[in-house]
Short mmCIF file of C-alpha atoms in Angstrom, two decimals:
data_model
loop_
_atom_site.label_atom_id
_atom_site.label_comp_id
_atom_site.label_asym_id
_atom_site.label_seq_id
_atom_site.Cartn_x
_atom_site.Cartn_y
_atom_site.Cartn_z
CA UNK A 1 12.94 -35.80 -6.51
CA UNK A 2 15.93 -34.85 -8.50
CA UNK A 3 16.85 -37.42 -10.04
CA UNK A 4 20.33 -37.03 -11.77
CA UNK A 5 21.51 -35.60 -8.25
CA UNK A 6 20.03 -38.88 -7.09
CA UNK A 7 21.80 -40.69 -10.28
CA UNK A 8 25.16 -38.91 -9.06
CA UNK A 9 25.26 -39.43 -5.32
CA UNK A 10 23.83 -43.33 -5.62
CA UNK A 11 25.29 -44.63 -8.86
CA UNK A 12 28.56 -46.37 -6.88
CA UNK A 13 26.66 -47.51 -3.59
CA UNK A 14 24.26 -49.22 -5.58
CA UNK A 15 26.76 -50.36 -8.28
CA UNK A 16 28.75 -51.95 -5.77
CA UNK A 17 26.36 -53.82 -3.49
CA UNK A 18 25.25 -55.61 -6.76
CA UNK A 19 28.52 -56.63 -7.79
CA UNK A 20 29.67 -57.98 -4.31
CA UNK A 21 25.84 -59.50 -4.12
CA UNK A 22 25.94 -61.14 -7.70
CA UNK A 23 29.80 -61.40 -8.01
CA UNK A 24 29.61 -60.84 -11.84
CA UNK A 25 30.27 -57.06 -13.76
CA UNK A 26 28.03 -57.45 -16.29
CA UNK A 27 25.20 -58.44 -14.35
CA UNK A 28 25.84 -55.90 -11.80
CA UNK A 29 25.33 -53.56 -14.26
CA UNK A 30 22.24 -54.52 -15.36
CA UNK A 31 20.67 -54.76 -11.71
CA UNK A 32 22.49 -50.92 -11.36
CA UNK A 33 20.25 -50.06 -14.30
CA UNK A 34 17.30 -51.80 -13.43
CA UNK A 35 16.83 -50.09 -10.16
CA UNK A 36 17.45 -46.54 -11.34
CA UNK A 37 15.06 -47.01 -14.31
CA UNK A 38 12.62 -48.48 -11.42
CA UNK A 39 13.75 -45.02 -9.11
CA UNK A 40 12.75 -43.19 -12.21
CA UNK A 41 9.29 -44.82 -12.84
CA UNK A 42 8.45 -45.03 -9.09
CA UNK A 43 6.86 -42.10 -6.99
CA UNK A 44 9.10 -41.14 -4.38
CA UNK A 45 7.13 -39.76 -1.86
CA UNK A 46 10.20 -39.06 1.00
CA UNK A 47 8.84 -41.67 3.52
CA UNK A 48 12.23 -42.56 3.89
CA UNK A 49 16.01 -41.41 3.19
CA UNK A 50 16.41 -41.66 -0.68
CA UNK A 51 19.51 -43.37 0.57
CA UNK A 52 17.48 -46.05 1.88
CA UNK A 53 14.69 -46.07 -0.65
CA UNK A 54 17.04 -46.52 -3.21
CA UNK A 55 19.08 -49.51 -1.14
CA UNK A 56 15.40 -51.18 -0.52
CA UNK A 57 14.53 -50.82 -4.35
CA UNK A 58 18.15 -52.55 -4.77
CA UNK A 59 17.03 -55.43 -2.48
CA UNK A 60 14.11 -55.97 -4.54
CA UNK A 61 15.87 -56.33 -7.69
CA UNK A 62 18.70 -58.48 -6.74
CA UNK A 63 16.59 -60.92 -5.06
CA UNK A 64 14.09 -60.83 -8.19
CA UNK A 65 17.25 -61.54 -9.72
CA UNK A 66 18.22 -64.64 -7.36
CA UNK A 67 14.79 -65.88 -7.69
CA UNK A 68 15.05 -65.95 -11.75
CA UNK A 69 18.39 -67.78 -11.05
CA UNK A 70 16.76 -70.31 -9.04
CA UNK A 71 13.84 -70.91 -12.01
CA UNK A 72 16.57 -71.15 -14.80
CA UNK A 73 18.65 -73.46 -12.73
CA UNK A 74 16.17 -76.25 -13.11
CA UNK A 75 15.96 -75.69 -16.78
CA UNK A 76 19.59 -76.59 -17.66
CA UNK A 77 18.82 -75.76 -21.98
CA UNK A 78 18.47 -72.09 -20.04
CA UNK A 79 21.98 -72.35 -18.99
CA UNK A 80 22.79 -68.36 -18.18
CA UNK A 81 26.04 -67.77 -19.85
CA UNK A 82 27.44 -65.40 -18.11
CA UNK A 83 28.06 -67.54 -15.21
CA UNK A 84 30.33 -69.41 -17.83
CA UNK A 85 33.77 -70.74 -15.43
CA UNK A 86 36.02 -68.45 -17.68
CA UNK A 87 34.56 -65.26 -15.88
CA UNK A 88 37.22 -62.69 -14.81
CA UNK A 89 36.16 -60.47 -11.81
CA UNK A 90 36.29 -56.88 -11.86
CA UNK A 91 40.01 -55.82 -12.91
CA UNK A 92 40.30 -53.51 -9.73
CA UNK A 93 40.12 -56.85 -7.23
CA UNK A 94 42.05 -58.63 -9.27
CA UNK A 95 44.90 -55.95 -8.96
CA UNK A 96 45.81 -57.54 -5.48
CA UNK A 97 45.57 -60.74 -4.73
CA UNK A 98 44.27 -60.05 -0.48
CA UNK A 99 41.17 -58.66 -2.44
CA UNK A 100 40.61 -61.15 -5.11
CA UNK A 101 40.78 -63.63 -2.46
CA UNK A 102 37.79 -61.54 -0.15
CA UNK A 103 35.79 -61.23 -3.12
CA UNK A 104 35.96 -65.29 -4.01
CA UNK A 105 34.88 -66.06 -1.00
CA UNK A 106 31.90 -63.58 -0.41
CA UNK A 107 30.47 -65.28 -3.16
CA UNK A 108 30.78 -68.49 -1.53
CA UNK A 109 28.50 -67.46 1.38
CA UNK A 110 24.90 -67.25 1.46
CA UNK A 111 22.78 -64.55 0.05
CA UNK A 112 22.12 -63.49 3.64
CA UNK A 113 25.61 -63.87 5.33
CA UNK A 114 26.93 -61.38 2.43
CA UNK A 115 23.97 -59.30 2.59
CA UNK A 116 25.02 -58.35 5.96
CA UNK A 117 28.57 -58.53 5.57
CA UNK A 118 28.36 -55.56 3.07
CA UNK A 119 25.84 -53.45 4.47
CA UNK A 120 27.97 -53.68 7.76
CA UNK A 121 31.55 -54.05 7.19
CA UNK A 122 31.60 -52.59 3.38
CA UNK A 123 29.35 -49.95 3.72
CA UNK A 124 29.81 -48.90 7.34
CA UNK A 125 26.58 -49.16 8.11
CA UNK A 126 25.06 -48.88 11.57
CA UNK A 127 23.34 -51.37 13.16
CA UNK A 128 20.02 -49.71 13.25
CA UNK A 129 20.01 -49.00 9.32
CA UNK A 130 20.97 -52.43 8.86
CA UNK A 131 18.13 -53.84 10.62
CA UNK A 132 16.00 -51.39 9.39
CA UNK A 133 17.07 -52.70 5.63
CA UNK A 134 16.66 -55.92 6.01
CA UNK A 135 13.48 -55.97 8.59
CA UNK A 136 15.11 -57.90 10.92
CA UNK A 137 15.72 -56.73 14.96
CA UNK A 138 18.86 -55.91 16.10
CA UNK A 139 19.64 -58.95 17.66
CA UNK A 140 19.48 -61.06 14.57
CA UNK A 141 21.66 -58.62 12.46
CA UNK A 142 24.31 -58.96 15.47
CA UNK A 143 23.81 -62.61 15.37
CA UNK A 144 23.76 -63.02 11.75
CA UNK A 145 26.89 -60.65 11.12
CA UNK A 146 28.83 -62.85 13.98
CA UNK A 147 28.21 -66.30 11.86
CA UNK A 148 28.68 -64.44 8.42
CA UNK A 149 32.35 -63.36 9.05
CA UNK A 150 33.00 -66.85 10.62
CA UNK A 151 32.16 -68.51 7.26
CA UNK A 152 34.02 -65.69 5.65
CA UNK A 153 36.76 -66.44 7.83
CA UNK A 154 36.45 -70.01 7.29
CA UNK A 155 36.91 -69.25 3.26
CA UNK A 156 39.23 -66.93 3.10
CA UNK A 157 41.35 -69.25 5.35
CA UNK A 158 42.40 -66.80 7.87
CA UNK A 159 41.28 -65.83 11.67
CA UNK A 160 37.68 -64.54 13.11
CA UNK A 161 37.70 -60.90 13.71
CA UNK A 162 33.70 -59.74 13.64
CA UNK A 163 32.56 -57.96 16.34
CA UNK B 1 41.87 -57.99 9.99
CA UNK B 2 38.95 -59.48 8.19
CA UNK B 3 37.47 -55.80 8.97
CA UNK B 4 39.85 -53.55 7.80
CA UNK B 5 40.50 -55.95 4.31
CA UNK B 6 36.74 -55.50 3.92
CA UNK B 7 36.41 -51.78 4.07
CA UNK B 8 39.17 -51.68 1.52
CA UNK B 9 36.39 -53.30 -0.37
CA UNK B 10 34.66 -49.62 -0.44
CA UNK B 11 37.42 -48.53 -2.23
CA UNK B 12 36.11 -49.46 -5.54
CA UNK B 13 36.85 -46.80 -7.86
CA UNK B 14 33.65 -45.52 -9.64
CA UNK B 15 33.50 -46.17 -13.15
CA UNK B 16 32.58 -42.73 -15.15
CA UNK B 17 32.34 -44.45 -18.72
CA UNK B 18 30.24 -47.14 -17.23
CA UNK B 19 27.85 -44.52 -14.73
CA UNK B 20 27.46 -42.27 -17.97
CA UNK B 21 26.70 -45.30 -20.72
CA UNK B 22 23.45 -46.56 -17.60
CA UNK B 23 22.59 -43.72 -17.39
CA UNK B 24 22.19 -42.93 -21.02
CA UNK B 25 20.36 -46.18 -21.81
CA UNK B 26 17.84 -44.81 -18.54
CA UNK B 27 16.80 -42.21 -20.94
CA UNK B 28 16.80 -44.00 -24.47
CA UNK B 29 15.21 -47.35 -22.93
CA UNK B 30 11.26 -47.88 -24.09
CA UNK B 31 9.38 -48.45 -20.84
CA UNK B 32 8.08 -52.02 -20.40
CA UNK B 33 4.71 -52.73 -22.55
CA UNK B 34 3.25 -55.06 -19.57
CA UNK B 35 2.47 -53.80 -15.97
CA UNK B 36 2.13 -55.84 -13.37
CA UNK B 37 -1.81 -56.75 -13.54
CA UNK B 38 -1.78 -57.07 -17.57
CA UNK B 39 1.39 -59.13 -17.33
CA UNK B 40 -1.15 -61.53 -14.41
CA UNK B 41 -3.81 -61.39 -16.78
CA UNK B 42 -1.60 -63.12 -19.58
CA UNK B 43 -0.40 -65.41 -17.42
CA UNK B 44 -3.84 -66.13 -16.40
CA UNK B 45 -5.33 -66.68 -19.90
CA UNK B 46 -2.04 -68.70 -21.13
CA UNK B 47 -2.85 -70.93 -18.36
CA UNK B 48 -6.19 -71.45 -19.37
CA UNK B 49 -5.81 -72.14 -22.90
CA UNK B 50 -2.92 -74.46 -21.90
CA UNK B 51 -5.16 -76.25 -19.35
CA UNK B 52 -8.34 -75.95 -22.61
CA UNK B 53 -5.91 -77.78 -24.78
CA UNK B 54 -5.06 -80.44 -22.24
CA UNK B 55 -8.44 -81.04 -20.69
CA UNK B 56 -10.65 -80.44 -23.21
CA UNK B 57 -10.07 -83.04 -25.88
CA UNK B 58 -13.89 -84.62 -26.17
CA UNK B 59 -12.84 -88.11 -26.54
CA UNK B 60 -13.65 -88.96 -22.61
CA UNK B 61 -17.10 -87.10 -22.80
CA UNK B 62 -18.11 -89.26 -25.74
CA UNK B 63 -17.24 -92.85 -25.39
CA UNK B 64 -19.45 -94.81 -24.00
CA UNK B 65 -18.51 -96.36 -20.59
CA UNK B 66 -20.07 -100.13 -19.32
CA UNK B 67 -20.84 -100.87 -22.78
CA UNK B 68 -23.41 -99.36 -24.52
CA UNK B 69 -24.45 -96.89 -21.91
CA UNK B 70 -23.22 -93.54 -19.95
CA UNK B 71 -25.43 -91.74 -17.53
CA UNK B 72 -23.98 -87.92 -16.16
CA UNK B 73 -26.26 -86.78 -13.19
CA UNK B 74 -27.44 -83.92 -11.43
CA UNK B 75 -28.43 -83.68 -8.16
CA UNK B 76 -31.75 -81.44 -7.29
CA UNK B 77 -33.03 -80.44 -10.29
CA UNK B 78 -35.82 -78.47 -10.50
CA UNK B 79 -39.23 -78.31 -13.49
CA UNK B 80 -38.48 -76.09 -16.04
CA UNK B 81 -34.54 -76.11 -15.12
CA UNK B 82 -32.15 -78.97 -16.52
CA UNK B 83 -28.46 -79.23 -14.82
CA UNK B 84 -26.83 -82.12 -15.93
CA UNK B 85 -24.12 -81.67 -18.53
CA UNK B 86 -22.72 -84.34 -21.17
CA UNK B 87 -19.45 -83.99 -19.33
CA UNK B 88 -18.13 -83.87 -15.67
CA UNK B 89 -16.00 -80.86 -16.77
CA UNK B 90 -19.32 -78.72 -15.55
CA UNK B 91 -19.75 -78.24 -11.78
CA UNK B 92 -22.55 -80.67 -9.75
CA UNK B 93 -22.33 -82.93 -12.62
CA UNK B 94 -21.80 -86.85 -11.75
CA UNK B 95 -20.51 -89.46 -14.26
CA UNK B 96 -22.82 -92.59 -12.80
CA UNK B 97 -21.37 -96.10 -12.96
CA UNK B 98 -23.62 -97.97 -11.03
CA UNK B 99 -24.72 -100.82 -12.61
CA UNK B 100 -28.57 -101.07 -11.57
CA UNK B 101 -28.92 -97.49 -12.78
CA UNK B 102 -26.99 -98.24 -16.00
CA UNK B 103 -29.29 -101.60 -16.31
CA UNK B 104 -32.88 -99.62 -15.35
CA UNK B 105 -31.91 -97.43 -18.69
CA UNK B 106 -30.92 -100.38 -20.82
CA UNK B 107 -34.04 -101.82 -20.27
CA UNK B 108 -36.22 -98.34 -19.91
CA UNK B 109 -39.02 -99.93 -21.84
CA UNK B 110 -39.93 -102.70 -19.85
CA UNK B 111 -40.40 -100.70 -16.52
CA UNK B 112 -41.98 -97.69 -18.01
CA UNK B 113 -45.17 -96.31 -19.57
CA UNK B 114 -46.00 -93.16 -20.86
CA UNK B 115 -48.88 -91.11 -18.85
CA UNK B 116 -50.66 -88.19 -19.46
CA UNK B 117 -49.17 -84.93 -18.86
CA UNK B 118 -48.60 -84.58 -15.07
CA UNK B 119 -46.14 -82.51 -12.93
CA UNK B 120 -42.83 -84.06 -11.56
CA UNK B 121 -42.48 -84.54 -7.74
CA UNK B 122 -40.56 -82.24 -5.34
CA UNK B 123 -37.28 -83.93 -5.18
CA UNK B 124 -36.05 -84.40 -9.10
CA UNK B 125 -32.49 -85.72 -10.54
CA UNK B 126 -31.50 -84.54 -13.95
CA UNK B 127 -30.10 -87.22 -16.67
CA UNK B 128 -28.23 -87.13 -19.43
CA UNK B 129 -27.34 -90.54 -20.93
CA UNK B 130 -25.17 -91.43 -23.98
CA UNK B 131 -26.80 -94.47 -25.44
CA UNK B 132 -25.01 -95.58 -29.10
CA UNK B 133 -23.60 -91.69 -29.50
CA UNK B 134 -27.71 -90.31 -29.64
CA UNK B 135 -27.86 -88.00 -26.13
CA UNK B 136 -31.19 -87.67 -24.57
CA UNK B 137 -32.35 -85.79 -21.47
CA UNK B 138 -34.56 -87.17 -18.70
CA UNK B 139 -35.96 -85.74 -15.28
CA UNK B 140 -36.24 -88.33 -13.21
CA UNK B 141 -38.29 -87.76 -9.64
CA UNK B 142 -39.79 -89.14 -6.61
CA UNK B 143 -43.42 -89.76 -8.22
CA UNK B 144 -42.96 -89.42 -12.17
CA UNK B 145 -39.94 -89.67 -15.24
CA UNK B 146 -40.07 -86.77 -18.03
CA UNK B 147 -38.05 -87.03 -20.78
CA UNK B 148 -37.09 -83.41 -21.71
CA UNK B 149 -36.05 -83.62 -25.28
CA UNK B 150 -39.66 -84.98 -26.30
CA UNK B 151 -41.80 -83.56 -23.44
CA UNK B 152 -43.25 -86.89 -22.79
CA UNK B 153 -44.15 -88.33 -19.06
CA UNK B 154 -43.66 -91.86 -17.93
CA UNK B 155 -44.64 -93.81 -14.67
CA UNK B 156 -42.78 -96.31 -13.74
CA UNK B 157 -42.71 -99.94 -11.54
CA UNK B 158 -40.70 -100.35 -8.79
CA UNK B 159 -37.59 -101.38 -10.25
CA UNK B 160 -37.95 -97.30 -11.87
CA UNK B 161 -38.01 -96.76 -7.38
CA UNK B 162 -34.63 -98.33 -6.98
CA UNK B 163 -33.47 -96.51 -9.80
CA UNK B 164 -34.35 -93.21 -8.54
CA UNK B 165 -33.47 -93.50 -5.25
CA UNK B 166 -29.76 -94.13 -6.90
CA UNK B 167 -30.21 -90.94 -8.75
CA UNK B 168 -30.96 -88.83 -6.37
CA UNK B 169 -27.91 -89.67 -4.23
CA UNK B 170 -25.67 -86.17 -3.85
CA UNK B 171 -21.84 -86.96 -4.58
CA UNK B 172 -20.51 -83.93 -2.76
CA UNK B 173 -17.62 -85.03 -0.42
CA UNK B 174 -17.91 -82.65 2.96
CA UNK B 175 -15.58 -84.19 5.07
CA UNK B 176 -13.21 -82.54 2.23
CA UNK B 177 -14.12 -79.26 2.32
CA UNK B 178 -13.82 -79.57 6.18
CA UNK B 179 -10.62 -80.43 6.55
CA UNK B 180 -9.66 -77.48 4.02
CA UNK B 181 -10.59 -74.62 6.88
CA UNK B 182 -8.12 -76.49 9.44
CA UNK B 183 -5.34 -77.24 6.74
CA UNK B 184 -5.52 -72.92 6.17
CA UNK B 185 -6.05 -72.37 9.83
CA UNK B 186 -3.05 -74.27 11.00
CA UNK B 187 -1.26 -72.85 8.00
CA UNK B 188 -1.75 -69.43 9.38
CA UNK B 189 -0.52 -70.32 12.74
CA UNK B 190 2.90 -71.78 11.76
CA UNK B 191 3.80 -68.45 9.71
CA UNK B 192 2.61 -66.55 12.51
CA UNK B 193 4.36 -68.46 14.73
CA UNK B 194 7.82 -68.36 12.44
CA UNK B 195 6.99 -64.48 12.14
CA UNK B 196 6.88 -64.57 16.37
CA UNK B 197 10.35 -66.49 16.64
CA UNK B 198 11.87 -64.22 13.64
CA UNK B 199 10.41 -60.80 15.84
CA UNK B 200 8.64 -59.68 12.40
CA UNK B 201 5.40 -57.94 12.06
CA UNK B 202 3.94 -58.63 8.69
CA UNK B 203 0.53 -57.53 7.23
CA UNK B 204 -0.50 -56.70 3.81
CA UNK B 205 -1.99 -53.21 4.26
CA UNK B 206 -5.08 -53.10 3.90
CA UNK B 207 -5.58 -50.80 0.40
CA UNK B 208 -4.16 -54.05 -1.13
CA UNK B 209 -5.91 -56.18 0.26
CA UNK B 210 -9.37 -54.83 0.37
CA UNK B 211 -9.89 -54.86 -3.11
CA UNK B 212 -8.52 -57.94 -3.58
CA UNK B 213 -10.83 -59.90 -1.30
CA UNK B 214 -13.92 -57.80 -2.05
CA UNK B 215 -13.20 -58.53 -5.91
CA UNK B 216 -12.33 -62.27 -5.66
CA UNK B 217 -15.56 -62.60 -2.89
CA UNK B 218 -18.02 -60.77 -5.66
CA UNK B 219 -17.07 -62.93 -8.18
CA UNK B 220 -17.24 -66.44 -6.77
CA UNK B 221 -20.32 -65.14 -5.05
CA UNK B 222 -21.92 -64.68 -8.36
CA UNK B 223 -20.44 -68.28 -9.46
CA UNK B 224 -21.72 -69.82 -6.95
CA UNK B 225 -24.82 -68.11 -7.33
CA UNK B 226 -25.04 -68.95 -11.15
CA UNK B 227 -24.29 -72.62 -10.04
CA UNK B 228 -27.44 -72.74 -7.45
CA UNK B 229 -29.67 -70.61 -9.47
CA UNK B 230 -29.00 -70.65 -13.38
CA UNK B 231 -26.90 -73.74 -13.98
CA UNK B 232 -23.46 -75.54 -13.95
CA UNK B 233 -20.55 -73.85 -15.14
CA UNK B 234 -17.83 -75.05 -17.35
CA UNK B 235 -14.48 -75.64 -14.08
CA UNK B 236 -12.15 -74.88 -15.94
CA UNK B 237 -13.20 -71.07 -16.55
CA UNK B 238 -14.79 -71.08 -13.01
CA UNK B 239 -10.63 -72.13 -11.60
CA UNK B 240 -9.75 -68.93 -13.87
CA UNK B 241 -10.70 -67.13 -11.07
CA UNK B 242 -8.53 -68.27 -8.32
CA UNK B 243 -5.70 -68.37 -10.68
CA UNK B 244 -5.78 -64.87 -11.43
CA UNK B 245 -5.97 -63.48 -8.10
CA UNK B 246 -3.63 -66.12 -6.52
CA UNK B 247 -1.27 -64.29 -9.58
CA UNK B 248 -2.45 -60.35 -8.33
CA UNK B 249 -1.58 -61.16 -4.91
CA UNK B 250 1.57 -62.39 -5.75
CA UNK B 251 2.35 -59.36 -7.43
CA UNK B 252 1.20 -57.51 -4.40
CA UNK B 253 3.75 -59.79 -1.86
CA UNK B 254 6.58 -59.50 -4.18
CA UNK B 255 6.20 -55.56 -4.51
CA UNK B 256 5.73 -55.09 -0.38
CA UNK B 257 7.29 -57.95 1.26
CA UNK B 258 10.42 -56.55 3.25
CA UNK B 259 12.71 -59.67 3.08
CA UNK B 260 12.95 -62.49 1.36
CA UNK B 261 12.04 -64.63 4.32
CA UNK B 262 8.60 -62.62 4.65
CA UNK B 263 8.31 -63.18 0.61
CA UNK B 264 8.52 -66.49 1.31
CA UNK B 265 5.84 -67.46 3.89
CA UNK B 266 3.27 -65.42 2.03
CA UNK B 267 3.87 -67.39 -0.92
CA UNK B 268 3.60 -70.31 0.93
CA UNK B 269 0.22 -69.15 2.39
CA UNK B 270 -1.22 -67.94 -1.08
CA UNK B 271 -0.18 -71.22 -2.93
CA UNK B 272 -1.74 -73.34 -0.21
CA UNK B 273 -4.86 -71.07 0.14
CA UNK B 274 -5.42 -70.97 -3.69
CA UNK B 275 -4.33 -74.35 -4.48
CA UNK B 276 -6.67 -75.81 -1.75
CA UNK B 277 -9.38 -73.62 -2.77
CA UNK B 278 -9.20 -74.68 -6.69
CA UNK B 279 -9.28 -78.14 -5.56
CA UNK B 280 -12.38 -77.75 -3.97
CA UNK B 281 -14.03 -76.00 -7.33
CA UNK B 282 -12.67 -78.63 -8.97
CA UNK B 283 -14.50 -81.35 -6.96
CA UNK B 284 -17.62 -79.72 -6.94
#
């Protein structure tokens, strides 16, 4: 595997599921990093698309990362600071206010409702990679997706458009 | 709408000073010190000191209990072999508080006399009793008493009958360790029930698992072994054990589960396996 062509044609993807999963820049980066260095310490053997070897590895570490959250939650001297209420989001969605508003409210929906919502409607993903992704069937992604962009819907304050 | 706003989402211009400064720090970072199993295996032995420093404090094992007197038993001992332990912190060992047994040692002298050297009878109890902070060891069976710090045989009236019969009573608890099978059976058929309803097939492959089970089966084989054949062993280094490979197959779930959801019911069956499974040691 090559990985700085990897590096090159991955960086953003994974970049930007992170910070639409996590909602925060700096931590976003550090998941971005964390699942590159794990690319780079892994064997890739080319079971799959490096595309989707890299998006699974990206799964792994964000949920790691939810998991941590929910530990340090219950120990509130472990307070993470970067989830301090002064946090400004990304200065590119802040640029227009339709966008700011999206990105709020993605982070008010659960981990799986946004999951899908970005694989899907961000990424463009088909249905089949989507449900390949997450291990779910078809069905459930459908499903899932059509509940998702109600509650988005419901938060952003406007009308139901998923498909 | 809702669609079109979110594929503007995509947009999101790429940040060169940011994609150049990860991916220097890739190549400058140290790799981590711990994998996987070493980080387990501290986990495992900071768990057991923790659970050393918490259990171990010798204040219970000394004190004496119904006044002057404390009796630990062992049940089916055999000549030559002595099982019972100052402490109930050792597996098979029995911290007796019945008061006929307590009384038969207070007043040992009246109801004994010592014989000439004979052999003990088939079915034999080990004692050790704490009498005034002095421990001594006895063998008590169906025909004669030896007292195994001094070598010396008694025969006994029978009051020193009663007495026996008391301490040779086992104190194992099998409807227990029946109803743990069922609680792990039932277990596995609600996840694989949730996994039918979700449309998931889930199996940790079997290079994982293999030497997992083969590992953890070899070793509290030879426990249980060492229990039946050489002697009781200290719990908390036998629930070591457990601990550590309830921690190496969570390693293993975490690194192959596909979802979340999957992560999730495999915990659930690993914590409930292992955590049924050390209470069981523990009650042994």
């Amino acid at each position: 595997m090559d990985f700085e062509r990897a590096y090159e044609e991955h960086f953003q993807v994974t970049y930007r599921f992170f910070l639409y999963m996590v909602g925060h820049n700096e931590v976003a980066e550090d998941l971005t990093q964390e699942t590159f260095l794990r690319l780079l310490k892994g064997q890739y053997r080319g079971e799959a698309q490096l595309g989707t070897y890299i998006r699974q590895i990206a799964r792994h570490v964000v949920y790691d990362y939810f998991r941590r959250q929910a530990l340090i939650k219950w120990l509130p001297f472990r307070e993470d600071p970067r989830h301090a209420t002064d946090y400004i989001p990304h200065e590119w969605l802040t640029q227009s206010e339709e966008r700011r508003t999206l990105y709020i409210a993605l982070q008010k929906l659960k981990k799986e409702h946004r999951e899908v919502i970005i694989y899907r409607k961000i990424e463009e993903l088909s249905i089949e990679e989507t449900a390949q992704l997450l291990a779910w069937n078809q069905t459930k992604v459908a499903n899932t997706l059509r509940t998702a962009m109600k509650a988005l819907a419901k938060h952003v304050g406007g009308d139901d458009d998923a498909r | 709408m809702l669609d079109k706003q979110l594929q503007e989402l995509k947009q999101l211009p790429e940040d060169k000073q940011l994609k150049e400064k990860i991916y220097r720090q890739l190549h400058t970072k140290k790799p981590k010190r711990f994998t996987g199993l070493k980080e387990a295996l501290l986990l495992t032995i900071m768990i057991a000191i923790a659970f050393f420093l918490f259990i171990l404090p010798p204040a219970q094992q000394t004190t004496t209990s119904a006044g002057d007197i404390t009796l630990f038993t062992a049940f089916g001992g055999e000549p030559g072999q002595f099982f019972a332990r100052p402490s109930t912190l050792y597996t098979g060992v029995y911290h007796e508080e019945n008061e006929q047994l307590l009384d038969f040692f207070r007043t040992f002298d009246e109801h004994m006399i010592v014989t000439e050297d004979v052999k003990l009878g088939e079915h034999i109890a080990d004692i050790v009793m704490i009498q005034n902070g002095k421990q001594t060891r006895y063998q008590m069976s169906d025909t004669y008493l030896l007292n195994v710090d001094t070598g010396v045989f008694y025969q006994g009236d029978e009051t020193y009958e009663d007495a026996f019969n008391i301490a040779y009573t086992p104190h194992n608890d099998p409807g227990f360790a029946i109803f743990m099978p069922i609680v792990v059976i039932i277990l596995h058929g609600v996840i694989s029930n949730r996994y039918k309803k979700a449309n998931i097939t889930f199996e940790i492959p079997v290079k994982y698992n293999a030497p997992v089970i083969m590992g953890f089966l070899v070793i509290m084989g030879s426990s249980m072994f060492y229990h039946q054949q050489i002697g009781p062993i200290f719990k908390p280094l036998l629930i070591i054990f457990p601990v550590a490979f309830g921690l190496v197959m969570w390693k293993i779930i975490k690194k192959i589960a596909p979802s979340p959801f999957v992560y999730r019911m495999e915990m659930i069956r690993v914590l409930v396996s292992f955590g049924l499974l050390i209470l069981l040691l523990w009650s042994m």
